[in-house]
Amino acid sequence: MSQETKPEVPANLSQLKKSINRAANWRERLDTVEELGQWKSRETIELLRYCMAGDAVFKIRKAAFRKLRDLGEDVSEPERSNDEPIKGTAKTLLRIKKSLPKDHSYEDFREKVKKMRIDLYDTYEGEKGEEFDQWLKESWNSIVLK
């Protein structure tokens, strides 16, 4: 255990549990993983394992892995999945595009995705990083309305 690691349970554990489940805020989840990694307790290790196994954003799974490894846990590095982080994304984007006027702009589409499905928007923003806007624009362009 490093000097920075504390053997107790953090006083704000219930808040950290809420933050780790905030689907619409990958940055908050990443910050939570960083904070959990400062504590070596059964509860914090369980939460980090939960993140490593199931978070939709790969960088969060990877950060949880690093924190668990730093805490001395025997864990295998997560692999990047080729699956969609959120099932049915293409259908969701199609429905959103259909709901807009025919002459809408990409910016209109992006804002409506953000407004209607912040969880989807945030997850893909976290997963795609700097390529997010290009990915969303390509997705918008590829949707052909009949």
Short mmCIF file of N, CA and C in Angstrom, two decimals:
data_model
loop_
_atom_site.label_atom_id
_atom_site.label_comp_id
_atom_site.label_asym_id
_atom_site.label_seq_id
_atom_site.Cartn_x
_atom_site.Cartn_y
_atom_site.Cartn_z
N MET A 1 0.85 -1.18 0.00
CA MET A 1 0.00 0.00 0.00
C MET A 1 0.89 1.24 0.00
N SER A 2 0.64 2.17 -0.91
CA SER A 2 1.45 3.39 -0.99
C SER A 2 1.07 4.35 0.12
N GLN A 3 1.91 5.36 0.31
CA GLN A 3 1.63 6.36 1.35
C GLN A 3 0.33 7.09 1.07
N GLU A 4 -0.01 7.25 -0.20
CA GLU A 4 -1.21 8.00 -0.56
C GLU A 4 -2.48 7.19 -0.35
N THR A 5 -2.38 5.87 -0.24
CA THR A 5 -3.55 5.02 -0.08
C THR A 5 -3.95 4.97 1.39
N LYS A 6 -5.25 5.12 1.62
CA LYS A 6 -5.77 5.11 2.98
C LYS A 6 -6.50 3.80 3.23
N PRO A 7 -6.33 3.17 4.38
CA PRO A 7 -6.94 1.88 4.64
C PRO A 7 -8.40 1.95 5.10
N GLU A 8 -8.96 3.12 5.26
CA GLU A 8 -10.33 3.25 5.74
C GLU A 8 -11.31 3.40 4.57
N VAL A 9 -12.56 3.52 4.93
CA VAL A 9 -13.62 3.79 3.95
C VAL A 9 -13.78 5.30 3.87
N PRO A 10 -13.87 5.87 2.66
CA PRO A 10 -14.04 7.33 2.57
C PRO A 10 -15.35 7.78 3.20
N ALA A 11 -15.32 8.94 3.83
CA ALA A 11 -16.52 9.47 4.50
C ALA A 11 -17.65 9.73 3.50
N ASN A 12 -17.29 10.01 2.26
CA ASN A 12 -18.29 10.33 1.24
C ASN A 12 -18.62 9.11 0.36
N LEU A 13 -18.52 7.90 0.91
CA LEU A 13 -18.74 6.68 0.13
C LEU A 13 -20.11 6.65 -0.54
N SER A 14 -21.15 7.07 0.15
CA SER A 14 -22.49 7.03 -0.48
C SER A 14 -22.55 7.97 -1.68
N GLN A 15 -21.89 9.11 -1.61
CA GLN A 15 -21.84 10.04 -2.74
C GLN A 15 -21.02 9.44 -3.89
N LEU A 16 -19.92 8.78 -3.56
CA LEU A 16 -19.10 8.15 -4.58
C LEU A 16 -19.88 7.04 -5.30
N LYS A 17 -20.71 6.30 -4.57
CA LYS A 17 -21.55 5.27 -5.18
C LYS A 17 -22.52 5.89 -6.19
N LYS A 18 -23.08 7.02 -5.83
CA LYS A 18 -24.00 7.72 -6.76
C LYS A 18 -23.24 8.20 -7.99
N SER A 19 -22.07 8.77 -7.76
CA SER A 19 -21.29 9.33 -8.86
C SER A 19 -20.82 8.26 -9.83
N ILE A 20 -20.50 7.09 -9.33
CA ILE A 20 -19.99 6.02 -10.19
C ILE A 20 -21.09 5.50 -11.12
N ASN A 21 -22.34 5.76 -10.77
CA ASN A 21 -23.47 5.30 -11.57
C ASN A 21 -24.09 6.41 -12.42
N ARG A 22 -23.48 7.57 -12.46
CA ARG A 22 -24.02 8.69 -13.23
C ARG A 22 -23.75 8.48 -14.71
N ALA A 23 -24.68 7.85 -15.40
CA ALA A 23 -24.50 7.48 -16.81
C ALA A 23 -24.28 8.68 -17.71
N ALA A 24 -24.76 9.82 -17.32
CA ALA A 24 -24.67 11.00 -18.19
C ALA A 24 -23.49 11.89 -17.85
N ASN A 25 -22.47 11.34 -17.18
CA ASN A 25 -21.32 12.18 -16.85
C ASN A 25 -20.06 11.33 -16.72
N TRP A 26 -19.43 11.03 -17.85
CA TRP A 26 -18.23 10.19 -17.82
C TRP A 26 -17.08 10.86 -17.07
N ARG A 27 -17.01 12.18 -17.12
CA ARG A 27 -15.93 12.87 -16.42
C ARG A 27 -16.06 12.70 -14.90
N GLU A 28 -17.28 12.79 -14.42
CA GLU A 28 -17.52 12.59 -12.98
C GLU A 28 -17.17 11.15 -12.58
N ARG A 29 -17.52 10.19 -13.43
CA ARG A 29 -17.18 8.80 -13.13
C ARG A 29 -15.67 8.60 -13.11
N LEU A 30 -14.97 9.23 -14.04
CA LEU A 30 -13.51 9.12 -14.08
C LEU A 30 -12.89 9.75 -12.82
N ASP A 31 -13.38 10.91 -12.42
CA ASP A 31 -12.90 11.55 -11.18
C ASP A 31 -13.18 10.65 -9.97
N THR A 32 -14.33 9.98 -9.98
CA THR A 32 -14.70 9.10 -8.88
C THR A 32 -13.75 7.90 -8.80
N VAL A 33 -13.41 7.35 -9.96
CA VAL A 33 -12.44 6.24 -9.99
C VAL A 33 -11.12 6.71 -9.38
N GLU A 34 -10.68 7.90 -9.76
CA GLU A 34 -9.43 8.44 -9.21
C GLU A 34 -9.52 8.56 -7.68
N GLU A 35 -10.64 9.05 -7.19
CA GLU A 35 -10.79 9.20 -5.75
C GLU A 35 -10.88 7.85 -5.04
N LEU A 36 -11.63 6.92 -5.62
CA LEU A 36 -11.75 5.59 -5.01
C LEU A 36 -10.39 4.90 -4.92
N GLY A 37 -9.53 5.16 -5.88
CA GLY A 37 -8.21 4.55 -5.90
C GLY A 37 -7.30 5.00 -4.78
N GLN A 38 -7.72 5.99 -4.01
CA GLN A 38 -6.93 6.47 -2.86
C GLN A 38 -7.25 5.69 -1.59
N TRP A 39 -8.23 4.80 -1.66
CA TRP A 39 -8.71 4.09 -0.48
C TRP A 39 -8.64 2.60 -0.73
N LYS A 40 -8.07 1.86 0.20
CA LYS A 40 -8.03 0.40 0.07
C LYS A 40 -8.96 -0.20 1.12
N SER A 41 -10.20 -0.41 0.69
CA SER A 41 -11.19 -1.05 1.56
C SER A 41 -12.02 -1.99 0.68
N ARG A 42 -12.72 -2.89 1.30
CA ARG A 42 -13.56 -3.82 0.54
C ARG A 42 -14.55 -3.05 -0.34
N GLU A 43 -15.14 -2.00 0.22
CA GLU A 43 -16.16 -1.23 -0.51
C GLU A 43 -15.59 -0.51 -1.73
N THR A 44 -14.43 0.13 -1.55
CA THR A 44 -13.86 0.87 -2.68
C THR A 44 -13.36 -0.09 -3.76
N ILE A 45 -12.80 -1.21 -3.35
CA ILE A 45 -12.34 -2.20 -4.32
C ILE A 45 -13.52 -2.77 -5.10
N GLU A 46 -14.63 -3.03 -4.43
CA GLU A 46 -15.84 -3.52 -5.12
C GLU A 46 -16.32 -2.52 -6.16
N LEU A 47 -16.32 -1.24 -5.79
CA LEU A 47 -16.77 -0.21 -6.74
C LEU A 47 -15.82 -0.10 -7.93
N LEU A 48 -14.54 -0.20 -7.68
CA LEU A 48 -13.57 -0.14 -8.78
C LEU A 48 -13.72 -1.37 -9.69
N ARG A 49 -13.95 -2.53 -9.11
CA ARG A 49 -14.17 -3.73 -9.92
C ARG A 49 -15.45 -3.60 -10.76
N TYR A 50 -16.46 -3.03 -10.17
CA TYR A 50 -17.72 -2.78 -10.87
C TYR A 50 -17.47 -1.89 -12.09
N CYS A 51 -16.71 -0.83 -11.91
CA CYS A 51 -16.38 0.07 -13.03
C CYS A 51 -15.56 -0.63 -14.09
N MET A 52 -14.57 -1.37 -13.65
CA MET A 52 -13.69 -2.04 -14.59
C MET A 52 -14.46 -3.05 -15.44
N ALA A 53 -15.44 -3.69 -14.85
CA ALA A 53 -16.19 -4.73 -15.55
C ALA A 53 -17.29 -4.18 -16.44
N GLY A 54 -17.88 -3.04 -16.07
CA GLY A 54 -19.10 -2.68 -16.77
C GLY A 54 -19.27 -1.27 -17.28
N ASP A 55 -18.32 -0.39 -17.05
CA ASP A 55 -18.55 0.97 -17.54
C ASP A 55 -18.54 0.98 -19.07
N ALA A 56 -19.40 1.79 -19.66
CA ALA A 56 -19.52 1.86 -21.12
C ALA A 56 -18.33 2.58 -21.76
N VAL A 57 -17.60 3.37 -20.99
CA VAL A 57 -16.48 4.15 -21.52
C VAL A 57 -15.17 3.43 -21.18
N PHE A 58 -14.43 3.05 -22.22
CA PHE A 58 -13.21 2.26 -22.05
C PHE A 58 -12.20 2.96 -21.15
N LYS A 59 -12.01 4.26 -21.28
CA LYS A 59 -10.99 4.94 -20.47
C LYS A 59 -11.31 4.85 -18.97
N ILE A 60 -12.58 4.71 -18.63
CA ILE A 60 -12.95 4.54 -17.22
C ILE A 60 -12.64 3.12 -16.77
N ARG A 61 -12.93 2.13 -17.61
CA ARG A 61 -12.58 0.75 -17.29
C ARG A 61 -11.06 0.62 -17.09
N LYS A 62 -10.32 1.27 -17.98
CA LYS A 62 -8.85 1.22 -17.92
C LYS A 62 -8.34 1.91 -16.66
N ALA A 63 -8.92 3.05 -16.30
CA ALA A 63 -8.50 3.77 -15.08
C ALA A 63 -8.80 2.93 -13.84
N ALA A 64 -9.95 2.27 -13.82
CA ALA A 64 -10.30 1.41 -12.68
C ALA A 64 -9.31 0.25 -12.59
N PHE A 65 -8.94 -0.32 -13.72
CA PHE A 65 -7.93 -1.38 -13.73
C PHE A 65 -6.63 -0.90 -13.11
N ARG A 66 -6.16 0.26 -13.54
CA ARG A 66 -4.88 0.79 -13.02
C ARG A 66 -4.96 1.02 -11.51
N LYS A 67 -6.08 1.56 -11.05
CA LYS A 67 -6.23 1.81 -9.61
C LYS A 67 -6.26 0.50 -8.83
N LEU A 68 -6.97 -0.49 -9.34
CA LEU A 68 -7.01 -1.80 -8.67
C LEU A 68 -5.62 -2.44 -8.63
N ARG A 69 -4.92 -2.36 -9.72
CA ARG A 69 -3.56 -2.91 -9.78
C ARG A 69 -2.67 -2.18 -8.77
N ASP A 70 -2.79 -0.84 -8.71
CA ASP A 70 -2.00 -0.06 -7.77
C ASP A 70 -2.32 -0.42 -6.32
N LEU A 71 -3.56 -0.87 -6.08
CA LEU A 71 -3.97 -1.28 -4.73
C LEU A 71 -3.57 -2.72 -4.42
N GLY A 72 -2.89 -3.36 -5.39
CA GLY A 72 -2.41 -4.71 -5.15
C GLY A 72 -3.39 -5.81 -5.53
N GLU A 73 -4.46 -5.45 -6.21
CA GLU A 73 -5.46 -6.44 -6.62
C GLU A 73 -4.98 -7.20 -7.85
N ASP A 74 -5.33 -8.47 -7.92
CA ASP A 74 -4.99 -9.32 -9.06
C ASP A 74 -6.10 -9.16 -10.10
N VAL A 75 -5.86 -8.32 -11.09
CA VAL A 75 -6.88 -8.04 -12.11
C VAL A 75 -6.26 -8.15 -13.50
N SER A 76 -7.09 -8.50 -14.45
CA SER A 76 -6.66 -8.57 -15.85
C SER A 76 -7.07 -7.28 -16.54
N GLU A 77 -6.20 -6.82 -17.40
CA GLU A 77 -6.46 -5.58 -18.13
C GLU A 77 -7.70 -5.73 -19.00
N PRO A 78 -8.60 -4.75 -18.95
CA PRO A 78 -9.82 -4.83 -19.78
C PRO A 78 -9.47 -4.66 -21.26
N GLU A 79 -10.25 -5.30 -22.10
CA GLU A 79 -10.07 -5.17 -23.54
C GLU A 79 -11.12 -4.23 -24.09
N ARG A 80 -10.71 -3.50 -25.11
CA ARG A 80 -11.64 -2.60 -25.78
C ARG A 80 -12.60 -3.46 -26.61
N SER A 81 -13.86 -3.22 -26.43
CA SER A 81 -14.88 -3.98 -27.15
C SER A 81 -15.21 -3.30 -28.48
N ASN A 82 -15.55 -4.09 -29.47
CA ASN A 82 -16.00 -3.54 -30.74
C ASN A 82 -17.51 -3.32 -30.75
N ASP A 83 -18.18 -3.73 -29.68
CA ASP A 83 -19.62 -3.54 -29.58
C ASP A 83 -19.94 -2.06 -29.34
N GLU A 84 -21.18 -1.70 -29.64
CA GLU A 84 -21.64 -0.35 -29.34
C GLU A 84 -21.68 -0.17 -27.82
N PRO A 85 -21.21 0.95 -27.32
CA PRO A 85 -21.31 1.18 -25.87
C PRO A 85 -22.76 1.20 -25.39
N ILE A 86 -23.66 1.67 -26.24
CA ILE A 86 -25.09 1.70 -25.92
C ILE A 86 -25.83 1.01 -27.06
N LYS A 87 -26.49 -0.08 -26.72
CA LYS A 87 -27.22 -0.85 -27.72
C LYS A 87 -28.33 0.00 -28.35
N GLY A 88 -28.52 -0.17 -29.64
CA GLY A 88 -29.59 0.52 -30.35
C GLY A 88 -29.29 1.97 -30.68
N THR A 89 -28.02 2.36 -30.65
CA THR A 89 -27.65 3.75 -30.91
C THR A 89 -28.11 4.19 -32.31
N ALA A 90 -27.90 3.37 -33.31
CA ALA A 90 -28.28 3.75 -34.68
C ALA A 90 -29.76 4.04 -34.77
N LYS A 91 -30.59 3.20 -34.16
CA LYS A 91 -32.04 3.41 -34.18
C LYS A 91 -32.42 4.69 -33.44
N THR A 92 -31.75 4.93 -32.33
CA THR A 92 -32.02 6.15 -31.56
C THR A 92 -31.68 7.38 -32.38
N LEU A 93 -30.53 7.38 -33.04
CA LEU A 93 -30.13 8.53 -33.85
C LEU A 93 -31.08 8.72 -35.03
N LEU A 94 -31.55 7.62 -35.61
CA LEU A 94 -32.53 7.71 -36.69
C LEU A 94 -33.81 8.38 -36.20
N ARG A 95 -34.32 7.95 -35.06
CA ARG A 95 -35.55 8.55 -34.51
C ARG A 95 -35.37 10.04 -34.24
N ILE A 96 -34.20 10.40 -33.74
CA ILE A 96 -33.95 11.82 -33.45
C ILE A 96 -33.90 12.62 -34.75
N LYS A 97 -33.24 12.09 -35.76
CA LYS A 97 -33.17 12.80 -37.04
C LYS A 97 -34.56 12.94 -37.66
N LYS A 98 -35.37 11.90 -37.56
CA LYS A 98 -36.73 11.94 -38.10
C LYS A 98 -37.59 12.98 -37.39
N SER A 99 -37.29 13.24 -36.13
CA SER A 99 -38.09 14.18 -35.35
C SER A 99 -37.80 15.65 -35.69
N LEU A 100 -36.73 15.88 -36.44
CA LEU A 100 -36.33 17.24 -36.79
C LEU A 100 -36.90 17.64 -38.16
N PRO A 101 -37.02 18.93 -38.41
CA PRO A 101 -37.47 19.38 -39.74
C PRO A 101 -36.48 18.91 -40.82
N LYS A 102 -36.98 18.74 -42.04
CA LYS A 102 -36.13 18.25 -43.14
C LYS A 102 -34.88 19.11 -43.36
N ASP A 103 -35.00 20.40 -43.17
CA ASP A 103 -33.88 21.30 -43.45
C ASP A 103 -33.02 21.59 -42.21
N HIS A 104 -33.05 20.71 -41.22
CA HIS A 104 -32.26 20.95 -40.00
C HIS A 104 -30.77 20.84 -40.30
N SER A 105 -29.99 21.46 -39.43
CA SER A 105 -28.53 21.44 -39.57
C SER A 105 -27.95 20.36 -38.67
N TYR A 106 -26.69 20.07 -38.88
CA TYR A 106 -25.99 19.13 -38.00
C TYR A 106 -26.02 19.64 -36.56
N GLU A 107 -25.85 20.94 -36.38
CA GLU A 107 -25.86 21.51 -35.02
C GLU A 107 -27.21 21.29 -34.35
N ASP A 108 -28.31 21.39 -35.13
CA ASP A 108 -29.64 21.11 -34.59
C ASP A 108 -29.71 19.66 -34.10
N PHE A 109 -29.20 18.77 -34.94
CA PHE A 109 -29.20 17.34 -34.62
C PHE A 109 -28.37 17.07 -33.36
N ARG A 110 -27.17 17.61 -33.32
CA ARG A 110 -26.29 17.40 -32.17
C ARG A 110 -26.96 17.88 -30.88
N GLU A 111 -27.55 19.06 -30.92
CA GLU A 111 -28.21 19.60 -29.72
C GLU A 111 -29.41 18.76 -29.29
N LYS A 112 -30.14 18.23 -30.27
CA LYS A 112 -31.31 17.40 -29.92
C LYS A 112 -30.86 16.07 -29.32
N VAL A 113 -29.78 15.50 -29.85
CA VAL A 113 -29.24 14.27 -29.26
C VAL A 113 -28.84 14.54 -27.81
N LYS A 114 -28.16 15.65 -27.61
CA LYS A 114 -27.71 16.01 -26.26
C LYS A 114 -28.89 16.23 -25.32
N LYS A 115 -29.94 16.86 -25.83
CA LYS A 115 -31.11 17.16 -25.00
C LYS A 115 -31.93 15.90 -24.70
N MET A 116 -32.13 15.07 -25.73
CA MET A 116 -33.00 13.90 -25.56
C MET A 116 -32.29 12.70 -24.94
N ARG A 117 -31.01 12.53 -25.26
CA ARG A 117 -30.28 11.35 -24.79
C ARG A 117 -28.90 11.75 -24.29
N ILE A 118 -28.87 12.50 -23.20
CA ILE A 118 -27.59 12.95 -22.65
C ILE A 118 -26.72 11.76 -22.27
N ASP A 119 -27.32 10.66 -21.86
CA ASP A 119 -26.53 9.47 -21.53
C ASP A 119 -25.79 8.95 -22.75
N LEU A 120 -26.46 8.89 -23.88
CA LEU A 120 -25.85 8.44 -25.13
C LEU A 120 -24.78 9.43 -25.57
N TYR A 121 -25.14 10.71 -25.58
CA TYR A 121 -24.21 11.76 -25.99
C TYR A 121 -22.95 11.70 -25.14
N ASP A 122 -23.11 11.65 -23.83
CA ASP A 122 -21.98 11.67 -22.92
C ASP A 122 -21.12 10.41 -23.05
N THR A 123 -21.76 9.26 -23.16
CA THR A 123 -21.00 8.01 -23.28
C THR A 123 -20.14 8.01 -24.53
N TYR A 124 -20.72 8.38 -25.66
CA TYR A 124 -19.94 8.39 -26.89
C TYR A 124 -18.89 9.50 -26.89
N GLU A 125 -19.18 10.62 -26.26
CA GLU A 125 -18.18 11.68 -26.14
C GLU A 125 -16.97 11.16 -25.36
N GLY A 126 -17.24 10.44 -24.27
CA GLY A 126 -16.16 9.88 -23.48
C GLY A 126 -15.41 8.77 -24.23
N GLU A 127 -16.14 7.97 -24.96
CA GLU A 127 -15.54 6.84 -25.67
C GLU A 127 -14.75 7.30 -26.90
N LYS A 128 -15.29 8.26 -27.64
CA LYS A 128 -14.66 8.70 -28.89
C LYS A 128 -13.61 9.79 -28.69
N GLY A 129 -13.68 10.50 -27.59
CA GLY A 129 -12.71 11.56 -27.33
C GLY A 129 -12.78 12.66 -28.39
N GLU A 130 -11.63 13.04 -28.91
CA GLU A 130 -11.57 14.13 -29.90
C GLU A 130 -12.28 13.79 -31.20
N GLU A 131 -12.53 12.51 -31.45
CA GLU A 131 -13.19 12.08 -32.68
C GLU A 131 -14.71 12.08 -32.56
N PHE A 132 -15.22 12.46 -31.38
CA PHE A 132 -16.66 12.39 -31.14
C PHE A 132 -17.47 13.19 -32.16
N ASP A 133 -17.13 14.45 -32.34
CA ASP A 133 -17.92 15.30 -33.22
C ASP A 133 -17.90 14.78 -34.65
N GLN A 134 -16.76 14.32 -35.09
CA GLN A 134 -16.65 13.75 -36.43
C GLN A 134 -17.52 12.49 -36.54
N TRP A 135 -17.49 11.63 -35.53
CA TRP A 135 -18.31 10.42 -35.51
C TRP A 135 -19.80 10.76 -35.57
N LEU A 136 -20.22 11.73 -34.74
CA LEU A 136 -21.64 12.09 -34.70
C LEU A 136 -22.06 12.70 -36.03
N LYS A 137 -21.22 13.53 -36.61
CA LYS A 137 -21.54 14.14 -37.90
C LYS A 137 -21.64 13.08 -38.99
N GLU A 138 -20.71 12.13 -39.00
CA GLU A 138 -20.78 11.04 -39.97
C GLU A 138 -22.02 10.20 -39.77
N SER A 139 -22.38 9.97 -38.52
CA SER A 139 -23.61 9.21 -38.23
C SER A 139 -24.82 9.96 -38.77
N TRP A 140 -24.86 11.26 -38.53
CA TRP A 140 -25.97 12.10 -39.02
C TRP A 140 -26.03 12.05 -40.54
N ASN A 141 -24.88 12.21 -41.20
CA ASN A 141 -24.85 12.19 -42.66
C ASN A 141 -25.26 10.84 -43.24
N SER A 142 -24.98 9.76 -42.53
CA SER A 142 -25.27 8.43 -43.06
C SER A 142 -26.73 8.03 -42.91
N ILE A 143 -27.48 8.76 -42.10
CA ILE A 143 -28.90 8.43 -41.91
C ILE A 143 -29.69 9.00 -43.07
N VAL A 144 -30.22 8.10 -43.87
CA VAL A 144 -31.01 8.49 -45.04
C VAL A 144 -32.49 8.34 -44.68
N LEU A 145 -33.21 9.43 -44.74
CA LEU A 145 -34.64 9.40 -44.43
C LEU A 145 -35.42 9.12 -45.73
N LYS A 146 -36.42 8.30 -45.60
CA LYS A 146 -37.23 7.93 -46.78
C LYS A 146 -38.46 8.76 -46.88
#
